[in-house]
Coordinates of C-alpha atoms and ligand atoms in Angstrom, one line a residue:
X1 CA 33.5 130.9 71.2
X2 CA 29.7 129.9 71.6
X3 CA 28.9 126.4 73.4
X4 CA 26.7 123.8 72.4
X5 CA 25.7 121.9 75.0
X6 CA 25.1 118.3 74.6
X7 CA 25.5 116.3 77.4
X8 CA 22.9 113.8 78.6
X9 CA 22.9 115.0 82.1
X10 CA 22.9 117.0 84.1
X11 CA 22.4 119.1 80.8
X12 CA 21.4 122.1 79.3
X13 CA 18.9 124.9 81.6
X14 CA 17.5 127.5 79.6
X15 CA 19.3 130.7 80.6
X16 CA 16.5 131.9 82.0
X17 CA 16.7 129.4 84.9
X18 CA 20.5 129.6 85.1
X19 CA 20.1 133.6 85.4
X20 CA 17.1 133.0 88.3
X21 CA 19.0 130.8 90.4
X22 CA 21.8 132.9 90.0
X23 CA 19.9 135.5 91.3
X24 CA 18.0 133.8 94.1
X25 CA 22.1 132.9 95.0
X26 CA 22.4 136.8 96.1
X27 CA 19.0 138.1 97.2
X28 CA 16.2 135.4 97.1
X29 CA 12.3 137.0 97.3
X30 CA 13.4 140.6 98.1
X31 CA 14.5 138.8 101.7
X32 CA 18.0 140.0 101.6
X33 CA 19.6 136.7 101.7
X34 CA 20.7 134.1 99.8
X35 CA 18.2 131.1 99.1
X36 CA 21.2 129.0 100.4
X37 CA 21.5 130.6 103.4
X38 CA 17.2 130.6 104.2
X39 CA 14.6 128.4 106.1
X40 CA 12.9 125.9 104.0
X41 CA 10.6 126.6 106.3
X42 CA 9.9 130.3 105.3
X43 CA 6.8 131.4 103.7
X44 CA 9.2 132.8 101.0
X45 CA 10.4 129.3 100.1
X46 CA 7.3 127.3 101.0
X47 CA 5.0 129.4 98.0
X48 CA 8.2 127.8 96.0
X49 CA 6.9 124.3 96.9
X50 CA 3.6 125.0 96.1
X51 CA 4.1 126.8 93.0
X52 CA 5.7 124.1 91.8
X53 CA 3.6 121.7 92.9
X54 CA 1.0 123.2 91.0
X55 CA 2.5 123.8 87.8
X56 CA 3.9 120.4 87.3
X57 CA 0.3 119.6 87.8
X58 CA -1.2 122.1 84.7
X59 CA 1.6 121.2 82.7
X60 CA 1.2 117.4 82.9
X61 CA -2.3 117.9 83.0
X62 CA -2.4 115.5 86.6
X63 CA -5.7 114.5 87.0
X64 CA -7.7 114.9 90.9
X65 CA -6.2 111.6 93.5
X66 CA -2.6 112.2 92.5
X67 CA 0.2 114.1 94.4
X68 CA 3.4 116.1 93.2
X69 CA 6.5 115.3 95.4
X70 CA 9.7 116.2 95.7
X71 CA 12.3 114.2 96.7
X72 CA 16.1 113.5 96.7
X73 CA 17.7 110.6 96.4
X74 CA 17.6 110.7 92.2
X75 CA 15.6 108.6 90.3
X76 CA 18.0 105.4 91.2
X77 CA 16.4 105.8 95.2
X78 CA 12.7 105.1 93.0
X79 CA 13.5 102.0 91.8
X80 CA 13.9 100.8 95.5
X81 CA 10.8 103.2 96.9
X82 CA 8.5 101.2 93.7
X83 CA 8.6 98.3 94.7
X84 CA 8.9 98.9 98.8
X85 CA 5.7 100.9 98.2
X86 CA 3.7 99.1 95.6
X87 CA 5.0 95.4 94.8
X88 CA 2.9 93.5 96.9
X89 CA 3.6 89.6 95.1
X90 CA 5.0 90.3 91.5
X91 CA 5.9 93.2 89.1
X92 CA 6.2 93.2 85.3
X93 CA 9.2 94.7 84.1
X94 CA 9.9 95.8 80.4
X95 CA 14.0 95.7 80.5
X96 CA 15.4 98.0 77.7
X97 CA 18.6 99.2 79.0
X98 CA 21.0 100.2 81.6
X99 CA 18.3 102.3 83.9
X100 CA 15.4 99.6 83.4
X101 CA 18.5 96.5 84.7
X102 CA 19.2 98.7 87.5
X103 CA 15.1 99.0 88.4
X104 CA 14.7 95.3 88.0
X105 CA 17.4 94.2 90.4
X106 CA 15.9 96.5 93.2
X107 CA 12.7 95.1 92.5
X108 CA 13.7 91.7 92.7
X109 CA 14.3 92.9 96.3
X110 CA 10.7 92.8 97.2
X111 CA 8.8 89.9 95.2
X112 CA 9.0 88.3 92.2
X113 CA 9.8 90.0 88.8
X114 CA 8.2 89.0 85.1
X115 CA 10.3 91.0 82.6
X116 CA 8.0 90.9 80.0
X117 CA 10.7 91.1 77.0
X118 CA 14.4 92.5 77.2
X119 CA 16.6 93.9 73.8
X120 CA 19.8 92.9 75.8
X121 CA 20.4 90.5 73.2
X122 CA 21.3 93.6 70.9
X123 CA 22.8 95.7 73.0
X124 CA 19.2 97.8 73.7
X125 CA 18.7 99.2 70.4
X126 CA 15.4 98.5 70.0
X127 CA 12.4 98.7 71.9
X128 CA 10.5 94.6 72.0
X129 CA 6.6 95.1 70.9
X130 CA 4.6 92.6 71.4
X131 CA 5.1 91.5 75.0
X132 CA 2.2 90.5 77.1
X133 CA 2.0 92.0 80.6
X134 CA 0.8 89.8 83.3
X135 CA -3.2 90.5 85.0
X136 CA -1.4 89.5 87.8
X137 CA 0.8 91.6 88.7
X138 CA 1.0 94.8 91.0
X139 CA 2.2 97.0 88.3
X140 CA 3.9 97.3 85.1
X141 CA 6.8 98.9 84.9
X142 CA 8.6 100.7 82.0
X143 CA 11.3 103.5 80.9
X144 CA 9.9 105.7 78.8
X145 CA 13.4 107.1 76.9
X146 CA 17.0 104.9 77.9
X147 CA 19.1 108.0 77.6
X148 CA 21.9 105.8 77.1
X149 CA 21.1 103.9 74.0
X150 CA 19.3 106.6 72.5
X151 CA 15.6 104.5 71.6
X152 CA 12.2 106.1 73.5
X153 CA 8.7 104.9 73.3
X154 CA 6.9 108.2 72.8
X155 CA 3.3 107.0 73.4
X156 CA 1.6 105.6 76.8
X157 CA 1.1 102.0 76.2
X158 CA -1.7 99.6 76.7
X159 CA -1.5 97.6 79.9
X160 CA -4.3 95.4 81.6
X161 CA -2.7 96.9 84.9
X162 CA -1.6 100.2 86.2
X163 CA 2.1 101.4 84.8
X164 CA 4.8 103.1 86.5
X165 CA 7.0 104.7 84.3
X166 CA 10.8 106.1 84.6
X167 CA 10.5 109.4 82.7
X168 CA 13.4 110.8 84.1
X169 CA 15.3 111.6 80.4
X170 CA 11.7 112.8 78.3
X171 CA 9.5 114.0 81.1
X172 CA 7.9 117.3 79.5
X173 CA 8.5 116.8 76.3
X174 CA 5.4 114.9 75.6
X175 CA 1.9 114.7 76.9
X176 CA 0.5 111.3 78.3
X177 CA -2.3 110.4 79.9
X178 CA -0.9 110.3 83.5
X179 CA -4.7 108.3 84.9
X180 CA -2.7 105.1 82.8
X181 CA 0.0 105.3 85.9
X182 CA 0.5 104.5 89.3
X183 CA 3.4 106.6 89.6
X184 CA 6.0 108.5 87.2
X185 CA 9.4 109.5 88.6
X186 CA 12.2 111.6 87.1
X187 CA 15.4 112.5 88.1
X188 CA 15.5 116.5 87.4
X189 CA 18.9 116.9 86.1
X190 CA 17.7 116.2 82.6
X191 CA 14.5 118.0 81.6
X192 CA 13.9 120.2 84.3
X193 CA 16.8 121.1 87.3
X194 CA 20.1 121.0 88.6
X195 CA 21.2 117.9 90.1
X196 CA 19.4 116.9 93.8
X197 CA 15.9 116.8 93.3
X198 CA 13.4 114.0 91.7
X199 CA 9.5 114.8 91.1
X200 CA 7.4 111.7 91.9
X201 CA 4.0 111.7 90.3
X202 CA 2.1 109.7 92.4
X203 CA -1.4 108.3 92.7
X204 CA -3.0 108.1 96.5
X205 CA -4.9 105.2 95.7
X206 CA -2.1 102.8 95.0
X207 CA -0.9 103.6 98.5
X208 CA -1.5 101.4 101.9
X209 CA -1.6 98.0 99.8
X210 CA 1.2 96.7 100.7
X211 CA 1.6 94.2 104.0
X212 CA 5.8 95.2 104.7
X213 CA 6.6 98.1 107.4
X214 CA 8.2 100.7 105.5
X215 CA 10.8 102.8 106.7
X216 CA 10.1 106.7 107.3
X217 CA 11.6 108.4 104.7
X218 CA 10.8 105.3 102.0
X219 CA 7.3 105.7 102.3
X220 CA 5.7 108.1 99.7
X221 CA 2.6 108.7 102.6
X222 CA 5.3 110.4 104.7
X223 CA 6.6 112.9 101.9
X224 CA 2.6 113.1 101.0
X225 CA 1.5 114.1 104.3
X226 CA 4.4 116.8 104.8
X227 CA 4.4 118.5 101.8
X228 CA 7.6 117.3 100.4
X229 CA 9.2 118.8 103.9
X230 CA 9.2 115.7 105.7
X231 CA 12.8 116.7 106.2
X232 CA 15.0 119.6 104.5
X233 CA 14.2 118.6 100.5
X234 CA 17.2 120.2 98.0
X235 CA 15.6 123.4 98.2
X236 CA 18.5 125.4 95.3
X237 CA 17.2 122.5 92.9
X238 CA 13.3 122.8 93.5
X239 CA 13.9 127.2 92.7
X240 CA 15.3 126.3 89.7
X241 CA 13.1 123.8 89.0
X242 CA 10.2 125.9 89.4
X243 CA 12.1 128.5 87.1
X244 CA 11.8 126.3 84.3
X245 CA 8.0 124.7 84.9
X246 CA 7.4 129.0 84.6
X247 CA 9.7 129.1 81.5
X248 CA 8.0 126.2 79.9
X249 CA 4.4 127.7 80.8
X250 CA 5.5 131.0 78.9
X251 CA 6.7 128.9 76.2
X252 CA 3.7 127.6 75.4
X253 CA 3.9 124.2 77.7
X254 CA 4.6 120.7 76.9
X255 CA 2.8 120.8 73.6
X256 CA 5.3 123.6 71.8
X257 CA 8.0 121.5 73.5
X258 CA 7.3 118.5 71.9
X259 CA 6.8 120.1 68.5
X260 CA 10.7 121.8 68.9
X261 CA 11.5 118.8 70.0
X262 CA 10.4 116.5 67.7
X263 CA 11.8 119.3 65.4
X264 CA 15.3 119.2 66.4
X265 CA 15.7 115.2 66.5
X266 CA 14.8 115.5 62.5
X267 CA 17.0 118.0 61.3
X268 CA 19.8 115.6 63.4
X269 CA 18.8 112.2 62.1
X270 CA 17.9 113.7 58.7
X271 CA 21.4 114.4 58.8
X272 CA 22.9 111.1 59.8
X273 CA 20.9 109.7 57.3
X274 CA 22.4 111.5 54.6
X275 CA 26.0 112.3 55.5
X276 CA 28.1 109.2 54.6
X277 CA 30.4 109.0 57.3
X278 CA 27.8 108.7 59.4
X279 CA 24.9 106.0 60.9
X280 CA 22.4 106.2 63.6
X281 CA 22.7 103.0 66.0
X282 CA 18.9 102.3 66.8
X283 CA 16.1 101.2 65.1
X284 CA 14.7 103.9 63.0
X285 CA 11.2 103.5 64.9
X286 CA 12.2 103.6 68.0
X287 CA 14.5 106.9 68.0
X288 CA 14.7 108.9 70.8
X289 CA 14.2 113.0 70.1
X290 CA 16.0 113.4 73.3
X291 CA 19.2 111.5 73.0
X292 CA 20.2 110.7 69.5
X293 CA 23.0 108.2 69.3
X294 CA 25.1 107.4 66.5
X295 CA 28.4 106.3 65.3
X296 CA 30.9 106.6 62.4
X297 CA 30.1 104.7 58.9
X298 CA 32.6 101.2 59.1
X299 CA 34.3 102.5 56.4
X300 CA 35.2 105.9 58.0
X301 CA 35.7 104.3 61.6
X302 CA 38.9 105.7 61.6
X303 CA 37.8 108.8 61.9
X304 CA 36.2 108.8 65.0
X305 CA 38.9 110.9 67.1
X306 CA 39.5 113.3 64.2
X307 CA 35.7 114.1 64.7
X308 CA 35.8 114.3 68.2
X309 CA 38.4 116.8 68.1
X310 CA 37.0 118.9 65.0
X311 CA 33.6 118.6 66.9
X312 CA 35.3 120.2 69.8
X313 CA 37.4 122.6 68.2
X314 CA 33.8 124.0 66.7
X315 CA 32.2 124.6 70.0
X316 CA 30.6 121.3 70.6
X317 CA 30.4 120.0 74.0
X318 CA 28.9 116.5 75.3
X319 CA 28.9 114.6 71.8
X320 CA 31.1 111.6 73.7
X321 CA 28.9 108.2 73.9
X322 CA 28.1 106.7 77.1
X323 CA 31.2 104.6 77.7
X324 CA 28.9 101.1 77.7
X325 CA 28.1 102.4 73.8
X326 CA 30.9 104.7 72.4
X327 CA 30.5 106.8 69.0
X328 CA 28.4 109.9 69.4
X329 CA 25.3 110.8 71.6
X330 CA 23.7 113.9 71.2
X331 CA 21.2 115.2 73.9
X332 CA 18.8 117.8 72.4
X333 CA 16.8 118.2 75.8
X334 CA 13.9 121.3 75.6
X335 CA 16.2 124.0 76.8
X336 CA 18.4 123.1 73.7
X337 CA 18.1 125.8 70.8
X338 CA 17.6 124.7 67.3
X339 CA 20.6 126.7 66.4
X340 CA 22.7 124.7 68.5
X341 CA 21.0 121.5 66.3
X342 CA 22.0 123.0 63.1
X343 CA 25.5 124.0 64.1
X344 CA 26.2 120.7 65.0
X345 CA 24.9 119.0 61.4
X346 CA 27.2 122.3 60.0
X347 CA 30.1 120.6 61.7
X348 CA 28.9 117.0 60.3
X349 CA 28.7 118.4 56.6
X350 CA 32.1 120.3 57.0
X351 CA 33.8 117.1 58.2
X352 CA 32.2 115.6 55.4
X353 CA 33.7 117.8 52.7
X354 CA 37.1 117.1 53.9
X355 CA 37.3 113.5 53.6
Ligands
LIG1 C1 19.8 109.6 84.5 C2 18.8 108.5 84.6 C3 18.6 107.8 85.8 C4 19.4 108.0 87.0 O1 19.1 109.2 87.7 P1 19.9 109.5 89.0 O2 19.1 110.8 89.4 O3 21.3 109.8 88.7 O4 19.7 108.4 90.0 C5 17.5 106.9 85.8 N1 16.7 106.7 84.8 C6 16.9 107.3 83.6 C7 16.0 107.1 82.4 C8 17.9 108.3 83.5 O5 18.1 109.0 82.3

């Protein structure tokens, strides 16, 4: 039986990247080895780095005075390198879920910390508007979609000071105006990758302006300086990676992205809308197109296993909520086909019919 894959990470590749890297596996750049088994030192693998290096540049249209890194550690190792590198006295933080707590309590490491509003209080279903961000401060810091709650704020906002922003769950499926930022991180495994490797987007000016010794491998100048190849980066996760920054350019880049995208989320939501068994958890203008969360209707809570299983039965895979949340969540990340969209509302309407 067909898959659909639904899980929020690490998620869905296009095939074309899981058929590359599968390749690469056996013979990698016509060397007669295994990309596991090569130097990352080897001008085969090197022309890797810089491919994607530059392609993550075109696609996110990076202005001059930034640098592509990257890096392992996952985006969780960011919200420590942010503030080591760039919190001088204070940081503005906009809190709006689990990932955005985490950031904050590193941060609180280094200086002080002015969240700037918090949707705790409900459980982060919301994204606060209206918050003022501090002159003040270093840098405001945001994250852009909470892939566990399932609410996004698709546009760059206004801030009186540079942003840094945690894209790690919606990076490449929008354009922004990257001269807004300081730096953008993102954890691969959800838009981009395997597992292992995390680009950082960052700009050179921001850099040297802080008064702490940083150590080696924590300071963004040392991965600047060497390339990425300070030390041996997670070279299987930057080929694939660099599979799919080609996949997305042949696509048509992050614009056609967004527009599937932003496609697939409404045939979903249209769906929990309508069916009455169903009800999205978030408010409605603050949905995510990447992670759509929802649960059953009070009145059919009951039926919450029987779906599972049905779901399952069909092919679905990944529809479980984040334990911290429960119900549904739905990842429709840009290597997810529309079909697999549709056969999942087919599911919802059948389940429907029989109760
Ligand atoms: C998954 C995720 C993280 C954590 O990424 P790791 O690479 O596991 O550290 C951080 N932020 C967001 C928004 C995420 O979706």
């Amino acid at each position: 039986m067909k898959k659909h894959n639904f899980y929020a990470g690490p998620s869905i590749l296009s095939p074309y990247t899981i058929k590359k890297t599968a390749e690469a596996v056996i013979d990698f750049a016509d060397m007669g080895l295994s990309i596991l088994e090569i130097s990352h030192r080897s001008k085969q693998f090197q022309a890797v780095v810089d491919e994607a290096v530059d392609l993550t540049k075109e696609l996110l249209n990076i202005p001059e005075g930034y640098h592509v890194l990257f890096l392992g550690g996952g985006a969780s190792l960011q919200f420590c390198m942010v503030p080591f590198n760039l919190l001088n006295k204070k940081a503005a933080y906009l809190n709006t879920g689990t990932w955005a707590t985490n950031a904050i309590k590193e941060a609180k490491i280094f200086g002080e910390v002015d969240v700037v509003a918090s949707s705790e209080d409900t459980k982060f279903n919301y994204i606060p508007k209206n918050f003022v961000i501090p002159t003040d401060a270093d840098y405001f810091h945001y994250t852009s979609n909470n892939t566990i709650y399932g609410t996004e704020i698709r546009r760059d906002l206004d801030s009186p000071i540079p942003m840094v922003c945690d894209m790690s769950s919606d990076i490449f499926s929008r354009e922004f105006d990257c001269s807004k930022y300081d730096c953008i991180y993102a954890g691969a495994q959800k838009n981009l990758a395997p597992s292992g490797v995390t680009i950082v987007i960052i700009k050179e000016d921001a850099l040297g302006k802080v008064h702490r010794e940083i150590p080696t491998m924590l300071d963004y100048r040392t991965h600047i300086k060497k390339g990425s190849m300070f030390n041996t980066p997670p070279v299987l996760p930057i080929y694939s990676a660099l599979m799919t920054l080609r996949y997305y350019k042949e696509q048509g880049g992050v614009k056609e992205m967004e527009r599937r995208d932003v496609e697939k989320a409404a045939i979903l939501y249209d769906e929990i809308d309508r069916n009455k068994l169903f009800r999205g958890t978030v408010a409605e203008e603050d949905r995510s197109i990447m992670n759509v969360c929802f649960v059953m209707n009070p009145d059919y809570a009951e039926l919450e296993k029987d779906f599972m299983e049905f779901a399952t039965s069909k092919g679905m895979v990944g529809i479980k909520g984040h334990r911290s949340v429960g119900g549904f969540r739905a990842s429709l990340y840009n290597a997810l086909p529309k079909e697999s969209v549709e056969a999942l509302v087919a599911v919802m309407k059948e389940f429907e019919a029989k109760h």
